[in-house]
């Protein structure tokens, strides 16, 4: 094989080594899924994510609750002006219908409708205060019983390791591919540099 062919192959070999190294490194993020003991060296090998799943799920849960969205923000979004109007209208109609249905049949229909209309009117006049009180109670109850951090932790930890791997690959497939390609590009450039140095020294 001529020296020039060897020089030309250097970037290609470098690209292959760089791509293969990064591909192997990406695989080690997930594999092996279950710990493998190496008796001679007394060490245990396991993929980064499977090994640290509990810590990762805890960190994601804390970040979600502290940095991304809180219980209060969820309630605030649900209690927007649009939703408030629709909610109070629903409450008024529901109460009016219940009153009309529950009042004794001996009461004239016109009187029953008047009672239902009056109560609906009272609710409408005090709707804002009623809604704010309900929202306040919901926030308090949610703080006591709705723990987003624990919910996220439990959800992530409930995944089978293979399911968790598939989910992460699905979410970050493009970025993982870029890491592999970048290894090939860097290896190719290093190979060109080596070929250049070798050519100068020939």
Coordinates of N, CA and C in Angstrom, one line a residue:
X1 N 0.9 -1.2 0.0 CA 0.0 0.0 0.0 C 0.9 1.2 0.0
X2 N 0.6 2.2 -0.9 CA 1.5 3.4 -1.0 C 1.3 4.3 0.1
X3 N 2.3 5.1 0.4 CA 2.2 6.1 1.5 C 1.0 7.0 1.3
X4 N 0.7 7.4 0.1 CA -0.4 8.4 -0.1 C -1.7 7.8 0.2
X5 N -1.9 6.5 -0.1 CA -3.1 5.8 0.2 C -3.3 5.7 1.8
X6 N -2.2 5.5 2.4 CA -2.2 5.4 3.9 C -2.6 6.8 4.5
X7 N -2.0 7.9 3.9 CA -2.4 9.2 4.3 C -3.8 9.5 4.1
X8 N -4.4 9.0 3.0 CA -5.8 9.3 2.6 C -6.7 8.5 3.6
X9 N -6.2 7.4 4.1 CA -7.0 6.5 4.9 C -7.1 7.1 6.4
X10 N -6.1 7.9 6.8 CA -6.0 8.3 8.1 C -7.3 9.1 8.6
X11 N -7.8 10.1 7.8 CA -9.0 10.8 8.2 C -10.2 9.8 8.3
X12 N -10.3 8.8 7.3 CA -11.4 7.9 7.3 C -11.4 7.0 8.6
X13 N -10.2 6.5 8.9 CA -10.0 5.7 10.1 C -10.3 6.5 11.3
X14 N -9.9 7.8 11.3 CA -10.1 8.7 12.5 C -11.6 8.9 12.7
X15 N -12.3 9.1 11.5 CA -13.8 9.4 11.6 C -14.5 8.1 12.1
X16 N -14.0 6.9 11.7 CA -14.7 5.7 12.1 C -14.4 5.5 13.6
X17 N -13.2 5.8 14.1 CA -12.9 5.6 15.5 C -13.7 6.6 16.3
X18 N -13.7 7.9 15.9 CA -14.5 8.9 16.6 C -16.0 8.6 16.7
X19 N -16.5 8.2 15.6 CA -18.0 7.8 15.6 C -18.2 6.6 16.5
X20 N -17.4 5.6 16.4 CA -17.5 4.4 17.1 C -17.4 4.6 18.6
X21 N -16.4 5.5 19.0 CA -16.2 5.8 20.4 C -17.4 6.5 21.0
X22 N -18.0 7.5 20.3 CA -19.1 8.2 20.8 C -20.4 7.3 20.8
X23 N -20.5 6.5 19.8 CA -21.6 5.5 19.8 C -21.6 4.6 21.0
X24 N -20.4 4.2 21.3 CA -20.2 3.3 22.5 C -20.5 4.1 23.8
X25 N -20.1 5.3 23.8 CA -20.3 6.1 25.0 C -21.8 6.4 25.2
X26 N -22.6 6.6 24.1 CA -24.0 6.8 24.2 C -24.7 5.6 24.7
X27 N -24.2 4.4 24.2 CA -24.8 3.1 24.6 C -24.6 2.9 26.1
X28 N -23.4 3.3 26.6 CA -23.1 3.2 28.0 C -24.0 4.0 29.0
X29 N -24.6 5.0 28.4 CA -25.6 5.8 29.2 C -26.7 4.9 29.7
X30 N -27.1 3.9 28.8 CA -28.3 3.1 29.2 C -27.9 1.6 29.5
X31 N -26.8 1.2 28.9 CA -26.5 -0.3 29.0 C -25.2 -0.5 29.8
X32 N -25.1 -1.6 30.5 CA -26.1 -2.6 30.7 C -27.3 -2.1 31.6
X33 N -28.5 -2.6 31.3 CA -29.6 -2.2 32.1 C -29.5 -2.7 33.6
X34 N -29.1 -3.9 33.7 CA -29.0 -4.5 35.1 C -27.5 -4.6 35.4
X35 N -27.1 -4.5 36.7 CA -25.7 -4.5 37.1 C -25.0 -5.8 36.7
X36 N -23.8 -5.7 36.2 CA -23.0 -6.9 35.9 C -21.8 -6.8 36.8
X37 N -21.5 -7.9 37.6 CA -20.4 -7.9 38.5 C -19.2 -8.5 37.8
X38 N -18.0 -7.8 38.0 CA -16.8 -8.4 37.4 C -16.0 -8.9 38.6
X39 N -16.0 -10.3 38.7 CA -15.4 -10.9 39.9 C -13.9 -10.6 40.1
X40 N -13.1 -10.6 39.1 CA -11.7 -10.4 39.2 C -11.3 -9.0 39.8
X41 N -12.0 -8.0 39.3 CA -11.7 -6.6 39.7 C -12.6 -6.2 40.8
X42 N -13.6 -7.0 41.1 CA -14.5 -6.6 42.3 C -15.3 -5.3 42.0
X43 N -15.7 -5.1 40.7 CA -16.5 -3.9 40.4 C -17.8 -4.3 39.8
X44 N -18.7 -3.4 39.8 CA -20.1 -3.6 39.2 C -20.3 -2.6 38.1
X45 N -20.7 -3.1 37.0 CA -20.9 -2.3 35.8 C -22.4 -2.2 35.5
X46 N -22.9 -0.9 35.3 CA -24.3 -0.7 35.0 C -24.4 0.6 34.3
X47 N -25.3 0.8 33.3 CA -25.5 2.0 32.6 C -25.8 3.2 33.6
X48 N -25.4 4.4 33.2 CA -25.5 5.6 34.0 C -26.9 5.8 34.5
X49 N -27.9 5.8 33.5 CA -29.3 6.1 33.9 C -29.9 5.0 34.7
X50 N -29.8 3.7 34.4 CA -30.3 2.7 35.3 C -29.7 2.8 36.7
X51 N -28.4 3.0 36.8 CA -27.8 3.0 38.1 C -28.2 4.2 38.9
X52 N -28.5 5.3 38.3 CA -28.8 6.5 39.1 C -30.3 7.0 38.8
X53 N -31.1 6.0 38.5 CA -32.5 6.3 38.2 C -33.2 7.0 39.4
X54 N -33.0 6.6 40.6 CA -33.6 7.2 41.7 C -33.2 8.6 41.9
X55 N -31.9 8.9 41.8 CA -31.4 10.2 41.9 C -31.9 11.1 40.8
X56 N -32.0 10.6 39.6 CA -32.4 11.3 38.4 C -33.9 11.7 38.6
X57 N -34.7 10.7 39.0 CA -36.1 11.0 39.1 C -36.4 12.0 40.2
X58 N -35.6 12.0 41.3 CA -35.7 12.9 42.4 C -35.4 14.3 41.9
X59 N -34.3 14.4 41.1 CA -33.9 15.7 40.6 C -34.9 16.3 39.6
X60 N -35.5 15.5 38.8 CA -36.5 15.9 37.8 C -37.7 16.4 38.5
X61 N -38.1 15.6 39.6 CA -39.3 16.0 40.3 C -39.1 17.4 41.0
X62 N -37.9 17.6 41.6 CA -37.6 18.8 42.3 C -37.6 20.0 41.3
X63 N -36.9 19.8 40.2 CA -36.8 20.8 39.2 C -38.2 21.2 38.6
X64 N -39.0 20.2 38.4 CA -40.4 20.5 37.9 C -41.2 21.3 38.9
X65 N -41.1 21.0 40.2 CA -41.9 21.7 41.2 C -41.3 23.1 41.5
X66 N -40.0 23.2 41.5 CA -39.4 24.5 41.9 C -39.2 25.4 40.7
X67 N -38.8 24.9 39.6 CA -38.4 25.7 38.4 C -39.4 25.8 37.3
X68 N -40.2 24.8 37.1 CA -41.1 24.7 35.9 C -42.5 25.1 36.2
X69 N -43.1 24.3 37.1 CA -44.5 24.6 37.4 C -44.8 24.2 38.8
X70 N -45.6 24.9 39.5 CA -46.0 24.6 40.9 C -47.5 24.3 41.0
X71 N -47.9 23.8 42.1 CA -49.4 23.5 42.3 C -50.2 24.8 42.2
X72 N -49.7 25.9 42.8 CA -50.4 27.2 42.7 C -50.6 27.6 41.3
X73 N -49.6 27.4 40.4 CA -49.6 27.9 39.0 C -50.7 27.1 38.3
X74 N -50.8 25.8 38.6 CA -51.8 24.9 37.9 C -53.2 25.4 38.3
X75 N -53.4 25.7 39.6 CA -54.7 26.2 40.0 C -55.0 27.5 39.3
X76 N -54.0 28.4 39.3 CA -54.2 29.8 38.7 C -54.6 29.7 37.3
X77 N -53.9 28.8 36.5 CA -54.2 28.6 35.1 C -55.6 28.1 34.9
X78 N -56.0 27.1 35.8 CA -57.4 26.6 35.7 C -58.4 27.6 36.1
X79 N -58.0 28.6 36.9 CA -59.0 29.6 37.4 C -58.8 30.9 36.7
X80 N -58.6 30.8 35.4 CA -58.5 32.0 34.5 C -59.8 32.7 34.4
X81 N -59.9 33.9 33.9 CA -61.1 34.7 33.8 C -62.1 33.9 33.0
X82 N -61.7 33.4 31.9 CA -62.6 32.6 31.0 C -63.2 31.4 31.7
X83 N -62.3 30.7 32.4 CA -62.8 29.5 33.1 C -63.7 29.9 34.3
X84 N -63.4 31.0 34.9 CA -64.2 31.5 36.0 C -65.7 31.8 35.5
X85 N -65.8 32.5 34.4 CA -67.1 32.8 33.9 C -67.9 31.6 33.5
X86 N -67.2 30.6 32.9 CA -67.9 29.4 32.5 C -68.3 28.6 33.7
X87 N -67.4 28.6 34.7 CA -67.6 27.8 35.9 C -68.8 28.4 36.7
X88 N -68.9 29.7 36.9 CA -70.0 30.3 37.6 C -71.3 30.1 36.9
X89 N -71.3 30.2 35.6 CA -72.5 30.0 34.8 C -73.0 28.6 34.9
X90 N -72.0 27.7 35.0 CA -72.4 26.3 35.2 C -73.0 26.1 36.5
X91 N -72.4 26.7 37.6 CA -72.9 26.6 38.9 C -74.3 27.2 39.0
X92 N -74.5 28.3 38.4 CA -75.9 29.0 38.5 C -76.9 28.1 37.8
X93 N -76.6 27.6 36.7 CA -77.6 26.7 36.0 C -77.9 25.4 36.7
X94 N -76.8 24.9 37.3 CA -77.0 23.6 38.0 C -77.8 23.8 39.3
X95 N -77.6 24.9 40.0 CA -78.3 25.1 41.2 C -79.8 25.4 40.9
X96 N -80.0 26.2 39.9 CA -81.4 26.6 39.4 C -82.1 25.3 39.0
X97 N -81.5 24.4 38.3 CA -82.1 23.2 37.9 C -82.4 22.3 39.1
X98 N -81.5 22.2 40.1 CA -81.7 21.4 41.2 C -82.9 21.9 42.1
X99 N -82.9 23.2 42.3 CA -84.0 23.8 43.1 C -85.3 23.6 42.4
X100 N -85.4 23.8 41.1 CA -86.7 23.6 40.4 C -87.1 22.2 40.5
X101 N -86.2 21.2 40.5 CA -86.5 19.8 40.6 C -86.9 19.4 42.0
X102 N -86.3 20.0 43.0 CA -86.5 19.5 44.4 C -87.7 20.2 45.1
X103 N -88.1 21.3 44.6 CA -89.2 22.0 45.3 C -90.5 21.2 45.1
X104 N -91.4 21.1 46.2 CA -92.6 20.4 46.1 C -93.4 20.7 44.8
X105 N -94.1 19.7 44.3 CA -94.9 19.9 43.1 C -96.1 20.9 43.3
X106 N -96.5 21.0 44.6 CA -97.6 21.9 44.9 C -97.3 23.3 44.7
X107 N -96.0 23.7 44.7 CA -95.6 25.1 44.5 C -95.8 25.4 43.0
X108 N -96.4 26.4 42.7 CA -96.6 26.8 41.2 C -95.3 26.9 40.5
X109 N -95.4 26.5 39.3 CA -94.2 26.6 38.4 C -93.5 28.0 38.4
X110 N -94.4 29.0 38.2 CA -93.9 30.3 38.2 C -93.2 30.7 39.4
X111 N -93.7 30.3 40.6 CA -93.0 30.6 41.9 C -91.7 29.9 42.0
X112 N -91.7 28.6 41.5 CA -90.4 27.8 41.6 C -89.4 28.5 40.7
X113 N -89.8 28.9 39.5 CA -88.8 29.6 38.6 C -88.3 30.9 39.2
X114 N -89.2 31.6 39.9 CA -88.8 32.9 40.5 C -87.8 32.6 41.6
X115 N -88.0 31.6 42.4 CA -87.0 31.3 43.5 C -85.7 30.9 42.9
X116 N -85.7 30.0 41.8 CA -84.5 29.6 41.2 C -83.8 30.8 40.6
X117 N -84.5 31.7 39.9 CA -83.9 32.9 39.3 C -83.3 33.8 40.3
X118 N -84.0 34.0 41.5 CA -83.5 34.8 42.6 C -82.2 34.3 43.1
X119 N -82.2 33.0 43.4 CA -80.9 32.4 43.9 C -79.8 32.5 42.9
X120 N -80.1 32.3 41.6 CA -79.1 32.4 40.6 C -78.6 33.8 40.5
X121 N -79.5 34.8 40.7 CA -79.1 36.2 40.7 C -78.1 36.5 41.9
X122 N -78.5 35.9 43.0 CA -77.6 36.1 44.2 C -76.2 35.6 44.0
X123 N -76.2 34.4 43.4 CA -74.9 33.7 43.1 C -74.1 34.6 42.1
X124 N -74.8 35.1 41.1 CA -74.2 35.9 40.1 C -73.6 37.2 40.7
X125 N -74.3 37.8 41.6 CA -73.8 39.1 42.2 C -72.6 38.8 43.1
X126 N -72.6 37.6 43.7 CA -71.5 37.3 44.6 C -70.5 36.3 44.0
X127 N -70.6 36.1 42.7 CA -69.9 35.1 42.0 C -68.4 35.2 42.2
X128 N -67.9 36.5 42.2 CA -66.4 36.6 42.3 C -65.9 36.2 43.6
X129 N -66.6 36.6 44.7 CA -66.2 36.2 46.1 C -66.3 34.7 46.3
X130 N -67.4 34.1 45.7 CA -67.6 32.7 45.8 C -66.5 31.9 45.1
X131 N -66.1 32.4 43.9 CA -65.1 31.8 43.1 C -63.7 31.9 43.8
X132 N -63.4 33.0 44.3 CA -62.1 33.2 45.0 C -62.0 32.3 46.2
X133 N -63.1 32.2 46.9 CA -63.1 31.3 48.1 C -62.9 29.8 47.7
X134 N -63.6 29.4 46.6 CA -63.4 28.1 46.2 C -61.9 27.9 45.7
X135 N -61.4 28.8 45.0 CA -60.0 28.7 44.5 C -59.0 28.7 45.6
X136 N -59.2 29.5 46.6 CA -58.4 29.5 47.8 C -58.4 28.1 48.5
X137 N -59.6 27.6 48.6 CA -59.7 26.2 49.2 C -59.0 25.2 48.4
X138 N -59.1 25.3 47.1 CA -58.5 24.3 46.2 C -57.0 24.4 46.3
X139 N -56.5 25.6 46.4 CA -55.0 25.8 46.5 C -54.5 25.1 47.8
X140 N -55.2 25.4 48.9 CA -54.9 24.9 50.2 C -54.9 23.3 50.2
X141 N -56.0 22.8 49.6 CA -56.1 21.4 49.5 C -55.1 20.7 48.6
X142 N -54.8 21.4 47.5 CA -53.8 20.9 46.6 C -52.4 20.9 47.2
X143 N -52.1 21.9 48.0 CA -50.8 22.0 48.7 C -50.6 20.8 49.6
X144 N -51.7 20.5 50.3 CA -51.7 19.4 51.3 C -51.6 18.0 50.7
X145 N -52.3 17.8 49.6 CA -52.5 16.5 49.0 C -51.8 16.2 47.7
X146 N -51.6 17.3 46.9 CA -51.0 17.1 45.6 C -49.5 17.5 45.6
X147 N -48.7 16.4 45.6 CA -47.2 16.6 45.6 C -46.7 16.2 44.2
X148 N -46.4 17.3 43.4 CA -45.9 17.1 42.1 C -44.6 16.3 42.0
X149 N -43.7 16.7 43.0 CA -42.4 16.1 43.0 C -42.5 14.6 43.2
X150 N -43.3 14.2 44.2 CA -43.4 12.7 44.5 C -44.2 12.0 43.3
X151 N -45.1 12.7 42.7 CA -45.8 12.1 41.6 C -44.9 11.8 40.4
X152 N -44.0 12.8 40.1 CA -43.1 12.6 39.0 C -42.1 11.5 39.4
X153 N -41.5 11.5 40.6 CA -40.6 10.5 41.0 C -41.2 9.1 40.9
X154 N -42.4 8.9 41.4 CA -43.1 7.6 41.4 C -43.3 7.2 39.9
X155 N -43.7 8.1 39.1 CA -44.0 7.8 37.7 C -42.7 7.3 37.0
X156 N -41.6 8.0 37.2 CA -40.4 7.6 36.5 C -39.9 6.3 37.0
X157 N -40.0 6.1 38.4 CA -39.5 4.9 39.0 C -40.3 3.7 38.7
X158 N -41.6 4.0 38.2 CA -42.5 2.8 37.9 C -42.2 2.3 36.5
X159 N -41.4 3.0 35.7 CA -41.1 2.6 34.4 C -40.2 1.4 34.4
X160 N -40.4 0.4 33.6 CA -39.4 -0.6 33.3 C -38.2 0.0 32.7
X161 N -37.0 -0.5 33.0 CA -35.8 0.1 32.6 C -35.7 0.2 31.1
X162 N -36.2 -0.8 30.3 CA -36.2 -0.8 28.9 C -37.2 0.3 28.4
X163 N -38.4 0.5 29.1 CA -39.3 1.5 28.7 C -38.7 2.9 29.0
X164 N -38.0 3.0 30.1 CA -37.3 4.3 30.4 C -36.3 4.6 29.3
X165 N -35.5 3.6 28.9 CA -34.5 3.8 27.8 C -35.2 4.3 26.5
X166 N -36.3 3.6 26.2 CA -37.0 3.9 24.9 C -37.5 5.3 25.0
X167 N -38.0 5.7 26.1 CA -38.6 7.1 26.3 C -37.5 8.1 26.1
X168 N -36.4 7.9 26.8 CA -35.3 8.9 26.7 C -34.8 9.0 25.3
X169 N -34.6 7.9 24.6 CA -34.1 7.9 23.2 C -35.1 8.6 22.3
X170 N -36.4 8.3 22.6 CA -37.5 9.0 21.8 C -37.4 10.5 21.9
X171 N -37.2 11.0 23.2 CA -37.1 12.4 23.5 C -35.8 13.1 23.0
X172 N -34.7 12.3 23.1 CA -33.4 13.0 22.8 C -32.7 12.3 21.6
X173 N -33.5 11.6 20.7 CA -32.9 10.9 19.6 C -32.0 11.8 18.7
X174 N -32.5 12.9 18.4 CA -31.7 13.9 17.5 C -30.4 14.3 18.2
X175 N -30.5 14.6 19.5 CA -29.3 15.1 20.1 C -28.2 13.9 20.3
X176 N -28.7 12.7 20.5 CA -27.8 11.6 20.7 C -27.1 11.3 19.3
X177 N -27.9 11.4 18.2 CA -27.3 11.2 16.9 C -26.3 12.2 16.6
X178 N -26.5 13.5 17.0 CA -25.6 14.5 16.8 C -24.3 14.3 17.5
X179 N -24.4 13.7 18.7 CA -23.1 13.3 19.5 C -22.3 12.3 18.7
X180 N -23.0 11.3 18.2 CA -22.3 10.3 17.4 C -21.7 10.9 16.1
X181 N -22.4 11.7 15.4 CA -21.9 12.3 14.2 C -20.7 13.3 14.5
X182 N -20.8 14.0 15.6 CA -19.8 14.9 16.0 C -18.5 14.1 16.3
X183 N -18.6 12.9 16.9 CA -17.4 12.1 17.1 C -16.7 11.8 15.8
X184 N -17.6 11.4 14.8 CA -17.0 11.1 13.5 C -16.3 12.3 12.9
X185 N -16.9 13.5 13.0 CA -16.4 14.7 12.4 C -15.0 15.0 13.1
X186 N -15.0 15.0 14.4 CA -13.8 15.3 15.2 C -12.7 14.3 14.8
X187 N -13.1 13.0 14.7 CA -12.1 12.0 14.3 C -11.5 12.2 12.9
X188 N -12.4 12.7 12.0 CA -12.0 13.0 10.7 C -11.0 14.1 10.7
X189 N -11.3 15.2 11.4 CA -10.4 16.3 11.5 C -9.0 15.9 12.1
X190 N -9.1 15.1 13.1 CA -7.8 14.7 13.8 C -7.0 13.8 12.8
X191 N -7.7 13.0 12.0 CA -7.1 12.2 11.0 C -6.4 13.0 9.9
X192 N -7.0 14.1 9.5 CA -6.4 15.1 8.5 C -5.2 15.7 9.1
X193 N -5.3 16.1 10.4 CA -4.1 16.7 11.0 C -3.0 15.7 11.1
X194 N -3.3 14.5 11.5 CA -2.2 13.5 11.6 C -1.6 13.2 10.2
X195 N -2.5 13.2 9.2 CA -2.0 12.9 7.8 C -1.1 14.1 7.4
X196 N -1.5 15.3 7.7 CA -0.7 16.5 7.4 C 0.7 16.4 8.0
X197 N 0.7 16.1 9.3 CA 2.0 16.0 10.0 C 2.9 14.9 9.4
X198 N 2.3 13.8 9.2 CA 3.0 12.7 8.6 C 3.6 13.0 7.2
X199 N 2.8 13.7 6.4 CA 3.3 14.1 5.1 C 4.5 15.1 5.2
X200 N 4.4 16.0 6.1 CA 5.5 17.0 6.3 C 6.8 16.2 6.7
X201 N 6.7 15.2 7.6 CA 7.8 14.5 8.1 C 8.4 13.5 7.1
X202 N 7.6 13.2 6.1 CA 8.0 12.1 5.1 C 9.3 12.7 4.3

